[in-house]
PDB file of C-alpha atoms in Angstrom:
ATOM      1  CA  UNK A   1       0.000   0.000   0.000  1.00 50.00           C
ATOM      2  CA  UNK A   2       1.499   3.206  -0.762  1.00 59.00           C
ATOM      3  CA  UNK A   3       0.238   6.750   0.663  1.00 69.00           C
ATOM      4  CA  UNK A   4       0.391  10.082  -1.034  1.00 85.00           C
ATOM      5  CA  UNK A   5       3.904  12.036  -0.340  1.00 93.00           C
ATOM      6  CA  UNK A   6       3.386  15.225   1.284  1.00 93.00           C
ATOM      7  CA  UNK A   7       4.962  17.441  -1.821  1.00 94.00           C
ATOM      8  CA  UNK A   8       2.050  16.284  -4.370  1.00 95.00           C
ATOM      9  CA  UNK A   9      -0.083  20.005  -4.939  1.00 95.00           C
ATOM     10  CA  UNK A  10       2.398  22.111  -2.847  1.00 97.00           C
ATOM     11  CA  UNK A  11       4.446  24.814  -3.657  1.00 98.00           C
ATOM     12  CA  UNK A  12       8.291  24.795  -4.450  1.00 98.00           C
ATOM     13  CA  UNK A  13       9.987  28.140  -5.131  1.00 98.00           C
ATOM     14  CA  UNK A  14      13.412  28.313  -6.820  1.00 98.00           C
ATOM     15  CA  UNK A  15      15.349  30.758  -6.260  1.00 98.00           C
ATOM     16  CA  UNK A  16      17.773  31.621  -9.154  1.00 94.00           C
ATOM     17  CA  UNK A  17      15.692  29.245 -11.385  1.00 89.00           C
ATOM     18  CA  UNK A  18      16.215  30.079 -15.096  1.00 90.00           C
ATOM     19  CA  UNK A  19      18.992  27.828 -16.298  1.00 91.00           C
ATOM     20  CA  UNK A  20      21.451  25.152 -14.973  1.00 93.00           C
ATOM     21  CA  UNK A  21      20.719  23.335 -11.564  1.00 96.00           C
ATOM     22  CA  UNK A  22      17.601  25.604 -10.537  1.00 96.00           C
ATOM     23  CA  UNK A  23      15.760  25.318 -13.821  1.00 96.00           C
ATOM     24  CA  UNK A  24      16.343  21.409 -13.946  1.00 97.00           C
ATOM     25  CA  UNK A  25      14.999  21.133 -10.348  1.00 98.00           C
ATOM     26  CA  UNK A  26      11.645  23.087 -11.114  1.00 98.00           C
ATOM     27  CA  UNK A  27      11.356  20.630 -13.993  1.00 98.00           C
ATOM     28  CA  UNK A  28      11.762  17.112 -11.911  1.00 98.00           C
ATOM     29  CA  UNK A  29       9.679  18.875  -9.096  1.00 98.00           C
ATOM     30  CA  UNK A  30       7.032  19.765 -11.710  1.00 98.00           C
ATOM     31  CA  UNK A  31       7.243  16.221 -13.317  1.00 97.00           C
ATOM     32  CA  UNK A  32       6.746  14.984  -9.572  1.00 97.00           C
ATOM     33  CA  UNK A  33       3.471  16.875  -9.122  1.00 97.00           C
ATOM     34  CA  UNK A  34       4.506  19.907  -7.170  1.00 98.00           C
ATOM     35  CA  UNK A  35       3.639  23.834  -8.040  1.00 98.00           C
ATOM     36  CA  UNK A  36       6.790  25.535  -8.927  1.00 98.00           C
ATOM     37  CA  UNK A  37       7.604  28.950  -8.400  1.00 98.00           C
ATOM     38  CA  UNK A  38      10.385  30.448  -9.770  1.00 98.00           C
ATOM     39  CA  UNK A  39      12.332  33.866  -8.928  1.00 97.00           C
ATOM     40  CA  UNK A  40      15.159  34.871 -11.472  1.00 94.00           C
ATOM     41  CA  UNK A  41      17.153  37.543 -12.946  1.00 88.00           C
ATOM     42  CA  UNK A  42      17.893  36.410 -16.873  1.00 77.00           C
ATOM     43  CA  UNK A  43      19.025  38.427 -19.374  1.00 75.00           C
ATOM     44  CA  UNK A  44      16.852  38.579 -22.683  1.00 74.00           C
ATOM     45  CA  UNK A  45      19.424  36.517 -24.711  1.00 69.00           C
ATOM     46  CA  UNK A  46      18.116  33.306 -23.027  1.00 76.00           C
ATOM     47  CA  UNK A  47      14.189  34.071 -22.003  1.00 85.00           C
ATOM     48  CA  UNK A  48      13.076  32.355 -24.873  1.00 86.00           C
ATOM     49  CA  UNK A  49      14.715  29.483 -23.833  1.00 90.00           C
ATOM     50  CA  UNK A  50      13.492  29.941 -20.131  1.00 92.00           C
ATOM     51  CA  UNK A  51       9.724  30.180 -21.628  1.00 93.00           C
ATOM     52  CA  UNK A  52       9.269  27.465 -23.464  1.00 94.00           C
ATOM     53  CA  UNK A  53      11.303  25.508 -20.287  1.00 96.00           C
ATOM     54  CA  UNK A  54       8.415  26.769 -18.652  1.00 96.00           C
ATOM     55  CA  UNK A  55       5.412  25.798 -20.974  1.00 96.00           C
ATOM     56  CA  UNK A  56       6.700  22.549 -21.010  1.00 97.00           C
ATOM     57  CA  UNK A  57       6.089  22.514 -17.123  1.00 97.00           C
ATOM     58  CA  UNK A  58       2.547  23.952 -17.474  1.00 97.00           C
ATOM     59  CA  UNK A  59       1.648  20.825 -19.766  1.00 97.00           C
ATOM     60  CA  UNK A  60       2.415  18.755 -16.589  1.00 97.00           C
ATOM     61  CA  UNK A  61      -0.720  20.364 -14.964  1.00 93.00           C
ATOM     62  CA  UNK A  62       0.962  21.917 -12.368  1.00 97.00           C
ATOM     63  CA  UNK A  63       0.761  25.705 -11.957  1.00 97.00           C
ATOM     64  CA  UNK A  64       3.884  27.368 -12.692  1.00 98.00           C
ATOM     65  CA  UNK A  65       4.745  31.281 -11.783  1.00 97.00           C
ATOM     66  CA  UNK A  66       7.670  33.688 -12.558  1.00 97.00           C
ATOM     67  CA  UNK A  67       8.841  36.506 -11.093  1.00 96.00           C
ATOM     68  CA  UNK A  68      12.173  38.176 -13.139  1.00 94.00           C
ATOM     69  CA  UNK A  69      13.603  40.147 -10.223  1.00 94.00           C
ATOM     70  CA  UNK A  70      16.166  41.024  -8.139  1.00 94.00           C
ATOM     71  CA  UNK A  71      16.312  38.126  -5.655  1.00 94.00           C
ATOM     72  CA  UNK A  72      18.618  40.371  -3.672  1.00 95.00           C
ATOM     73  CA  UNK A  73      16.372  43.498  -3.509  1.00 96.00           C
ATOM     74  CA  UNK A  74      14.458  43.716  -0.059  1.00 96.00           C
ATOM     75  CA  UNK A  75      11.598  45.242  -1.520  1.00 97.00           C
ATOM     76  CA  UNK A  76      10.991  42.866  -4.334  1.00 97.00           C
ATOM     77  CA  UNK A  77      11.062  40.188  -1.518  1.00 97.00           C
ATOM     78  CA  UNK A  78       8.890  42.022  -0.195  1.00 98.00           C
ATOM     79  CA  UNK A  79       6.785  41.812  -3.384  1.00 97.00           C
ATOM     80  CA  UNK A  80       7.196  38.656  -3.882  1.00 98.00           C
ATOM     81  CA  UNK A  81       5.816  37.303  -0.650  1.00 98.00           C
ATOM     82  CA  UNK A  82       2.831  39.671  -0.515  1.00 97.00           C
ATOM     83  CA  UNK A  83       1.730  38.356  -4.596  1.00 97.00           C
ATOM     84  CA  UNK A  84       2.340  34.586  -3.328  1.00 98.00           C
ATOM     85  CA  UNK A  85       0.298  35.086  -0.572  1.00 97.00           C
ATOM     86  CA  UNK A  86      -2.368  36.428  -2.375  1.00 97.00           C
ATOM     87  CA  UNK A  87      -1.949  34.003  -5.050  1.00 96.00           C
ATOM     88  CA  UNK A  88      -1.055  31.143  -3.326  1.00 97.00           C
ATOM     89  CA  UNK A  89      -2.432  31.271   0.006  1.00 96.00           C
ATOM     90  CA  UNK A  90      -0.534  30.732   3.467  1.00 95.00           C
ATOM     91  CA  UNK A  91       1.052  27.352   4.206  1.00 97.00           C
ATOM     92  CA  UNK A  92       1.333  26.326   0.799  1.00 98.00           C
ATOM     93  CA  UNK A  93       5.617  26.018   0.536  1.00 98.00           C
ATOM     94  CA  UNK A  94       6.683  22.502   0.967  1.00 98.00           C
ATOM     95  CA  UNK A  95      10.293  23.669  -0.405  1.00 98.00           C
ATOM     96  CA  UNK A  96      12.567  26.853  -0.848  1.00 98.00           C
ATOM     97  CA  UNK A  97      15.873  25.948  -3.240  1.00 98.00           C
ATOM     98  CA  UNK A  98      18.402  28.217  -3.040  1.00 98.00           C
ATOM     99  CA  UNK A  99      21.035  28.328  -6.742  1.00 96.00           C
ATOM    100  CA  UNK A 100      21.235  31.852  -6.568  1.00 95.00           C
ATOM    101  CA  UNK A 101      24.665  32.303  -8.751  1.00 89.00           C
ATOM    102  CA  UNK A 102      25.946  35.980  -8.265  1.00 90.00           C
ATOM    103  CA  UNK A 103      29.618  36.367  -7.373  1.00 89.00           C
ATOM    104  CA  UNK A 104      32.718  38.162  -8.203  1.00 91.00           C
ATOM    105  CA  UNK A 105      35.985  35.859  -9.710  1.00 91.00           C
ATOM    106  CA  UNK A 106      38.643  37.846  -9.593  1.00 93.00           C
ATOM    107  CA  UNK A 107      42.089  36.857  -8.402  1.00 93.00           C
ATOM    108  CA  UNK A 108      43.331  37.632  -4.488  1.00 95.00           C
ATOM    109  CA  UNK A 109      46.847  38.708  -5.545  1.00 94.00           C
ATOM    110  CA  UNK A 110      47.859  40.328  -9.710  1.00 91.00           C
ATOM    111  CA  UNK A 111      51.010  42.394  -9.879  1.00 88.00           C
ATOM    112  CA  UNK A 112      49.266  44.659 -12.255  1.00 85.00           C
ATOM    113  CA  UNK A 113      45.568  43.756 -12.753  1.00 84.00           C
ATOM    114  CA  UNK A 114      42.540  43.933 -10.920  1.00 91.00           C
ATOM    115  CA  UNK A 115      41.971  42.127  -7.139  1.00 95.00           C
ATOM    116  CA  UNK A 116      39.334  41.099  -4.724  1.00 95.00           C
ATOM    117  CA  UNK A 117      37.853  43.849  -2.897  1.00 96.00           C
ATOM    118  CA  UNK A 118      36.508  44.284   0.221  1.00 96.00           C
ATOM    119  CA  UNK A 119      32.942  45.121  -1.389  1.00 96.00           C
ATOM    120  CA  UNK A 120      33.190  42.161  -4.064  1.00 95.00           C
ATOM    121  CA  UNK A 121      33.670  39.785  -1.087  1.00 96.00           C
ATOM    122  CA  UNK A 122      30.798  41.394   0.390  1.00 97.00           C
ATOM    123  CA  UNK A 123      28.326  41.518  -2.019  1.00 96.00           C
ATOM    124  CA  UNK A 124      28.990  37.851  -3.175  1.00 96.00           C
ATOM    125  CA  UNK A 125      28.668  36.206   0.514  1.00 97.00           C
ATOM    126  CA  UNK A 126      25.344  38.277   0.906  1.00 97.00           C
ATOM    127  CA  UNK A 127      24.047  37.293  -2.882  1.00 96.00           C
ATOM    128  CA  UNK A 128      25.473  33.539  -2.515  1.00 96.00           C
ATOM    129  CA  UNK A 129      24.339  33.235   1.364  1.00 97.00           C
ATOM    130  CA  UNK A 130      22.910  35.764   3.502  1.00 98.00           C
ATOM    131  CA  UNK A 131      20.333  35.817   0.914  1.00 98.00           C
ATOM    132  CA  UNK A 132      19.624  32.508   1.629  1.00 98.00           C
ATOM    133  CA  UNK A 133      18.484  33.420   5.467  1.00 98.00           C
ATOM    134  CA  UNK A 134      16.755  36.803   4.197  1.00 98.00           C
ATOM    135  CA  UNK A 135      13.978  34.724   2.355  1.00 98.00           C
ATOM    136  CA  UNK A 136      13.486  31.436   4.743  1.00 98.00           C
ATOM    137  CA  UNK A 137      12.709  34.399   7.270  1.00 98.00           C
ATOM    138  CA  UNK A 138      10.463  36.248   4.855  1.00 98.00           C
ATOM    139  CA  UNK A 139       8.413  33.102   4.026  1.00 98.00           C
ATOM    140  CA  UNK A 140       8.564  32.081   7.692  1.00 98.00           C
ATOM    141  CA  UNK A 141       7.136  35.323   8.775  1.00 98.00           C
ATOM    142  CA  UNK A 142       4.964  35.107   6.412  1.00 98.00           C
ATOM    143  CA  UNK A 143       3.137  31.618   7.034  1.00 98.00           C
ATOM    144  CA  UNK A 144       4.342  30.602   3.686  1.00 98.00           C
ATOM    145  CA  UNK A 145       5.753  27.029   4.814  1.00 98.00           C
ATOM    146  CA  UNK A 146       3.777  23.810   4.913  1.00 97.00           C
ATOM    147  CA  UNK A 147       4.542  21.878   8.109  1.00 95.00           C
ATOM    148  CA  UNK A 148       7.728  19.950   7.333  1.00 96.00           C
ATOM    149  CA  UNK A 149       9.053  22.383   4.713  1.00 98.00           C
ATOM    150  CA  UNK A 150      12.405  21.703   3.346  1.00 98.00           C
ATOM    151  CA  UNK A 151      15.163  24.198   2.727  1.00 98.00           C
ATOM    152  CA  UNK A 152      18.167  23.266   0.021  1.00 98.00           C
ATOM    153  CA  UNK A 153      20.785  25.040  -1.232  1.00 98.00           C
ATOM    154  CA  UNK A 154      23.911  24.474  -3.556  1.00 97.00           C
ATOM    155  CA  UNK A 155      27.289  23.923  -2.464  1.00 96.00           C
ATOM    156  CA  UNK A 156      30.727  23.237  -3.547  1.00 93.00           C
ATOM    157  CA  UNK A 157      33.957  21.982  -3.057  1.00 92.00           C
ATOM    158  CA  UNK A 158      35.347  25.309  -3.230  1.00 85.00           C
ATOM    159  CA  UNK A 159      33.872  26.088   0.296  1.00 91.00           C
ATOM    160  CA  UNK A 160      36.637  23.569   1.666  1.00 91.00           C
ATOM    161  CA  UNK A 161      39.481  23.759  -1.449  1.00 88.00           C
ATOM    162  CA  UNK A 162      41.015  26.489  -3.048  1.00 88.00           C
ATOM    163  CA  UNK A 163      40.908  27.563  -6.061  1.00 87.00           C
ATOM    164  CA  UNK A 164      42.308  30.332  -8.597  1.00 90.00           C
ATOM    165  CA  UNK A 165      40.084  33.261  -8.486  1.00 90.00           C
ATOM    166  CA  UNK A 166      37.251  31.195  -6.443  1.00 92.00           C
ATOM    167  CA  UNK A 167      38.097  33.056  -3.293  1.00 94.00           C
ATOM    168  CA  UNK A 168      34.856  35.559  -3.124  1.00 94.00           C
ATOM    169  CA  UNK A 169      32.785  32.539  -4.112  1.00 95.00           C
ATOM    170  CA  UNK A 170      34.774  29.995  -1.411  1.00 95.00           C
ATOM    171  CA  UNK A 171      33.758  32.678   1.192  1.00 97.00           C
ATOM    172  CA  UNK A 172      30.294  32.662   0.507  1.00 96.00           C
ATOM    173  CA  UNK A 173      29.738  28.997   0.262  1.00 97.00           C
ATOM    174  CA  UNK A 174      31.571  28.341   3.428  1.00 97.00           C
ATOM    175  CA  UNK A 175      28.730  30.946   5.002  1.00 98.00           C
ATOM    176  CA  UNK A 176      25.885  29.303   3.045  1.00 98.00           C
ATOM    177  CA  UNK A 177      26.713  25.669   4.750  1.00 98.00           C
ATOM    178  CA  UNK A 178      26.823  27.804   7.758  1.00 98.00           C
ATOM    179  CA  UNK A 179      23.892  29.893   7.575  1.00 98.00           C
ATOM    180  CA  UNK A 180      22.153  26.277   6.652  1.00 98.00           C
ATOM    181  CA  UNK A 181      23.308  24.490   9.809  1.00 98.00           C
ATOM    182  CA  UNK A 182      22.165  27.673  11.757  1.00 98.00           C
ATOM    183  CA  UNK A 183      18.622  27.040   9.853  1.00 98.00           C
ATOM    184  CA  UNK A 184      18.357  23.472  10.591  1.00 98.00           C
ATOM    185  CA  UNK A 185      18.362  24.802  13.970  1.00 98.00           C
ATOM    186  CA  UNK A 186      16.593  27.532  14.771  1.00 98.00           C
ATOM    187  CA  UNK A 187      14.011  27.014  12.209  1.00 98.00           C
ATOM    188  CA  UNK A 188      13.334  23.519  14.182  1.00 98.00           C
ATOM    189  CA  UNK A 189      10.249  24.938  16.218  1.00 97.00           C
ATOM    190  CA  UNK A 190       8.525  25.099  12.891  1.00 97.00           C
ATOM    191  CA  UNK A 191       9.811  21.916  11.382  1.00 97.00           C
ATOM    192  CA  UNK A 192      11.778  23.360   8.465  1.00 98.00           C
ATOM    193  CA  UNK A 193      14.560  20.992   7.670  1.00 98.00           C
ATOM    194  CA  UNK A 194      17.799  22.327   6.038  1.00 98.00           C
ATOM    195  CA  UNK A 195      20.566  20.873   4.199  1.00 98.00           C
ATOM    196  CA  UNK A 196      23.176  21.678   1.354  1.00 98.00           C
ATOM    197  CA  UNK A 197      23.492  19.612  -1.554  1.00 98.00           C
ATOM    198  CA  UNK A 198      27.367  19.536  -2.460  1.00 97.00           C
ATOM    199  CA  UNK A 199      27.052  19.209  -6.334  1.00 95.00           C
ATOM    200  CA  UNK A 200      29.973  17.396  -8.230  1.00 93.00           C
ATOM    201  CA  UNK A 201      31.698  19.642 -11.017  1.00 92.00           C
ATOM    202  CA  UNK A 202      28.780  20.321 -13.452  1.00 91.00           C
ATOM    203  CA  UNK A 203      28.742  21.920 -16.704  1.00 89.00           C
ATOM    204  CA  UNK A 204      26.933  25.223 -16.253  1.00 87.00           C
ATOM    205  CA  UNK A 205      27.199  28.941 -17.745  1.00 83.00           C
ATOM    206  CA  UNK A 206      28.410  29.347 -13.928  1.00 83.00           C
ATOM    207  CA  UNK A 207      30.766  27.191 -13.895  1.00 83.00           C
ATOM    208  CA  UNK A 208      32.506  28.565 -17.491  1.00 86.00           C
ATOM    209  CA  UNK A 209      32.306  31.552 -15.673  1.00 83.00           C
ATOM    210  CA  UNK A 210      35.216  30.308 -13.305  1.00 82.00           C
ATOM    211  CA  UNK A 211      38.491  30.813 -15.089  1.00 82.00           C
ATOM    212  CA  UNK A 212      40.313  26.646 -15.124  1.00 81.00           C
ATOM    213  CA  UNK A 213      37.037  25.591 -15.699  1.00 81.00           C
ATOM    214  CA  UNK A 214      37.992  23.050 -18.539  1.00 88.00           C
ATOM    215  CA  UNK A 215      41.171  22.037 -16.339  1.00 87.00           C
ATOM    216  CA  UNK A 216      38.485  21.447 -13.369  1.00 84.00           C
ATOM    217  CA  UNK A 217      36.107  19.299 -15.851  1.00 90.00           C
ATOM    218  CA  UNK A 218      39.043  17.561 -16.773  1.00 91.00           C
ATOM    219  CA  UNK A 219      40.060  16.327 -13.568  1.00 89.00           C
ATOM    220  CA  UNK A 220      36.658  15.764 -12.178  1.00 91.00           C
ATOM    221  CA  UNK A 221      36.025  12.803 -15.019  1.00 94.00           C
ATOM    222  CA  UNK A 222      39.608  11.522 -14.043  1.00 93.00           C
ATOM    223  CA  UNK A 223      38.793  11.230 -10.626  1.00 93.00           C
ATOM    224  CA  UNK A 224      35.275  10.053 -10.309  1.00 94.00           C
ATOM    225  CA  UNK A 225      34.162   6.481 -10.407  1.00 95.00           C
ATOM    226  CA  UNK A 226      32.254   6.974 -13.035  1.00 95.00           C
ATOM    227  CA  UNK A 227      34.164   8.391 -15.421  1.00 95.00           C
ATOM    228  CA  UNK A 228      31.694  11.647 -16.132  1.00 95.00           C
ATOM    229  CA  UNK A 229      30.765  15.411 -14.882  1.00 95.00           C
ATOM    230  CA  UNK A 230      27.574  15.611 -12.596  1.00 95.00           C
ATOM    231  CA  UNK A 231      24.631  16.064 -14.532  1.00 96.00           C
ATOM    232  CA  UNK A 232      22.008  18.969 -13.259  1.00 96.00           C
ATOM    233  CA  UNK A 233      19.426  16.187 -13.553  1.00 97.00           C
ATOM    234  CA  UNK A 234      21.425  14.607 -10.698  1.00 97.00           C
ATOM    235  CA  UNK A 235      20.878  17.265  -8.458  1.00 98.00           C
ATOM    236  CA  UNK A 236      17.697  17.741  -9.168  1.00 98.00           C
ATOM    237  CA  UNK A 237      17.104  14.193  -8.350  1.00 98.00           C
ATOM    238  CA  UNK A 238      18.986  14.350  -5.202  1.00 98.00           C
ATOM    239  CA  UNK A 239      16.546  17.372  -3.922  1.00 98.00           C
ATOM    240  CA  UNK A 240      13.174  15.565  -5.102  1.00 98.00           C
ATOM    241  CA  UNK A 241      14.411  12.761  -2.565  1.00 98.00           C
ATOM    242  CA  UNK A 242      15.074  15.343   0.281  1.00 98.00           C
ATOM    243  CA  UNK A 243      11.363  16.781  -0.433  1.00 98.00           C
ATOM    244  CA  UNK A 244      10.029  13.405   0.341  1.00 97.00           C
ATOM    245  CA  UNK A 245       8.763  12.611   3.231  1.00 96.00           C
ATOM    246  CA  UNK A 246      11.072   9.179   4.323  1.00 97.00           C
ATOM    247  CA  UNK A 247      13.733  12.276   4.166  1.00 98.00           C
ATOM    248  CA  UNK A 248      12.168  14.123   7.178  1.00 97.00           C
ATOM    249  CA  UNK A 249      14.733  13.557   9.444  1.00 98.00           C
ATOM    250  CA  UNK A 250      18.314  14.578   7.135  1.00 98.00           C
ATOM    251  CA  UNK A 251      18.451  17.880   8.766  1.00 98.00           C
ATOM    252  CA  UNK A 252      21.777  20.520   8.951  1.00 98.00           C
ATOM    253  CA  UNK A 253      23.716  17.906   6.143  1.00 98.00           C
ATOM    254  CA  UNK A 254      25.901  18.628   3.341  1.00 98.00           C
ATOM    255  CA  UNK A 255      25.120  15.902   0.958  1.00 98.00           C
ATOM    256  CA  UNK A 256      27.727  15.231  -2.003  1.00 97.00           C
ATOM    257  CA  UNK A 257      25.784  14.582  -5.024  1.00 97.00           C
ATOM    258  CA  UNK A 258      29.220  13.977  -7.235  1.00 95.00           C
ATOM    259  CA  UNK A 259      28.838   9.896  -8.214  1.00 95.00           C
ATOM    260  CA  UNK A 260      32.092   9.448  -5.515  1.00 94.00           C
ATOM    261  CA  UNK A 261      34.083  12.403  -6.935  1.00 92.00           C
ATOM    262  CA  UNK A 262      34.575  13.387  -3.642  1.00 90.00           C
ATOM    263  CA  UNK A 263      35.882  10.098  -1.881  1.00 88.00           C
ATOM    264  CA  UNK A 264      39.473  10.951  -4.519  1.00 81.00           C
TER     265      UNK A 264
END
């Protein structure tokens, strides 16, 4: 006998949703039977793209919504939160994703070119993870969460290893595991579970962002078991299984979602 999982009709919002590991999430969440809302910033070069990602989701009679703004912007939040409530209704978010992918890559140390500074470090650890607490407390506030909601956000290696021009971005994933285990805590008295999902080198826009990128591809198919990159369908697999109810008690984890890439 099997029973309906908790998810089926509620509400997933993606933050940072339009491409790569957000927008393949929405889509297995959508396939899976949840609502899907998704918060992005995209440029017009890939909309259409983005669009007809989400018509494809509408066919799968779920309800899909957009909203292309500033994730970072308190008032939008704001917005945001007000129009799901009306829209939506309170109690309705079974799961907030976090892939917001905003940071500055520049080096630590150039003779002659441009460095790190104290403002790039600053706005990438609060658009990569303080961001991350702004909107669980919004929603929270907000009776937006379903009993047992789950909150997931992305991860790297880089918060651990260092990399060439990574070091802005390092930062702010080392806060957003932080910032999660603080969630997983003192979001308990309303049963919000949080975890980070540590996704294996994938090949993204953001990751040919990060200058070595090839050279990291490269070496992540040499080391892992399987001989391949991480897939964003991986991921996205890896948070439909935290949204399911048997996963109700992984709370304050880092999962690797890598096929083993990170046991070399």
């Amino acid at each position: 006998m099997t029973t309906q999982q908790d998810y089926i009709g509620k509400w997933a919002i993606i933050l940072g949703g339009s491409s790569g590991l957000g927008l393949a999430t929405a889509q297995k969440l959508a396939r899976e039977g949840m609502h899907i809302c998704i918060v992005h910033r995209s440029r017009r070069s890939v909309l259409a793209t983005f669009e007809e990602a989400v018509q494809e989701m509408k066919s799968l009679d779920v309800q899909v919504i957009t909203f292309n703004t500033d994730a970072l912007n308190a008032e939008k939040r704001t917005q945001v939160v007000s129009e799901l409530l009306e829209t939506i209704g309170d109690s309705q978010v079974k799961a907030l994703i976090h892939s917001v992918a905003r940071g500055n890559l520049k080096p630590l140390y150039d003779s002659e070119g441009t460095v790190l500074s104290n403002d790039d470090f600053m706005r990438t650890v609060d658009a990569m993870a303080i961001s991350l607490y702004d909107w669980v407390s919004a929603f929270a506030k907000a009776n937006l969460f379903t009993l047992d909601a789950r909150v997931i956000a992305f991860t790297s290696e880089g918060s651990r290893k260092a990399w060439k021009q990574y070091g802005a971005v390092a930062v702010a994933k080392a806060a957003l595991e932080s910032i999660t285990r603080s969630i997983a805590l003192e979001f308990a008295p309303i049963h919000i579970k949080a975890n980070c999902i540590q996704a294996g080198v994938t090949d993204t826009e953001s990751l040919r962002l990060i200058p070595g990128s090839d050279v990291m591809k490269e070496k992540s198919i040499e080391r892992n078991p399987y001989g391949r990159l991480t897939l964003p369908e991986d991921v996205a697999n890896a948070v439909y299984l935290l949204c399911r109810d048997e996963a109700s008690w992984i709370n304050g984890a880092i999962v690797p979602v890598d096929g083993g890439d990170h046991i070399r």
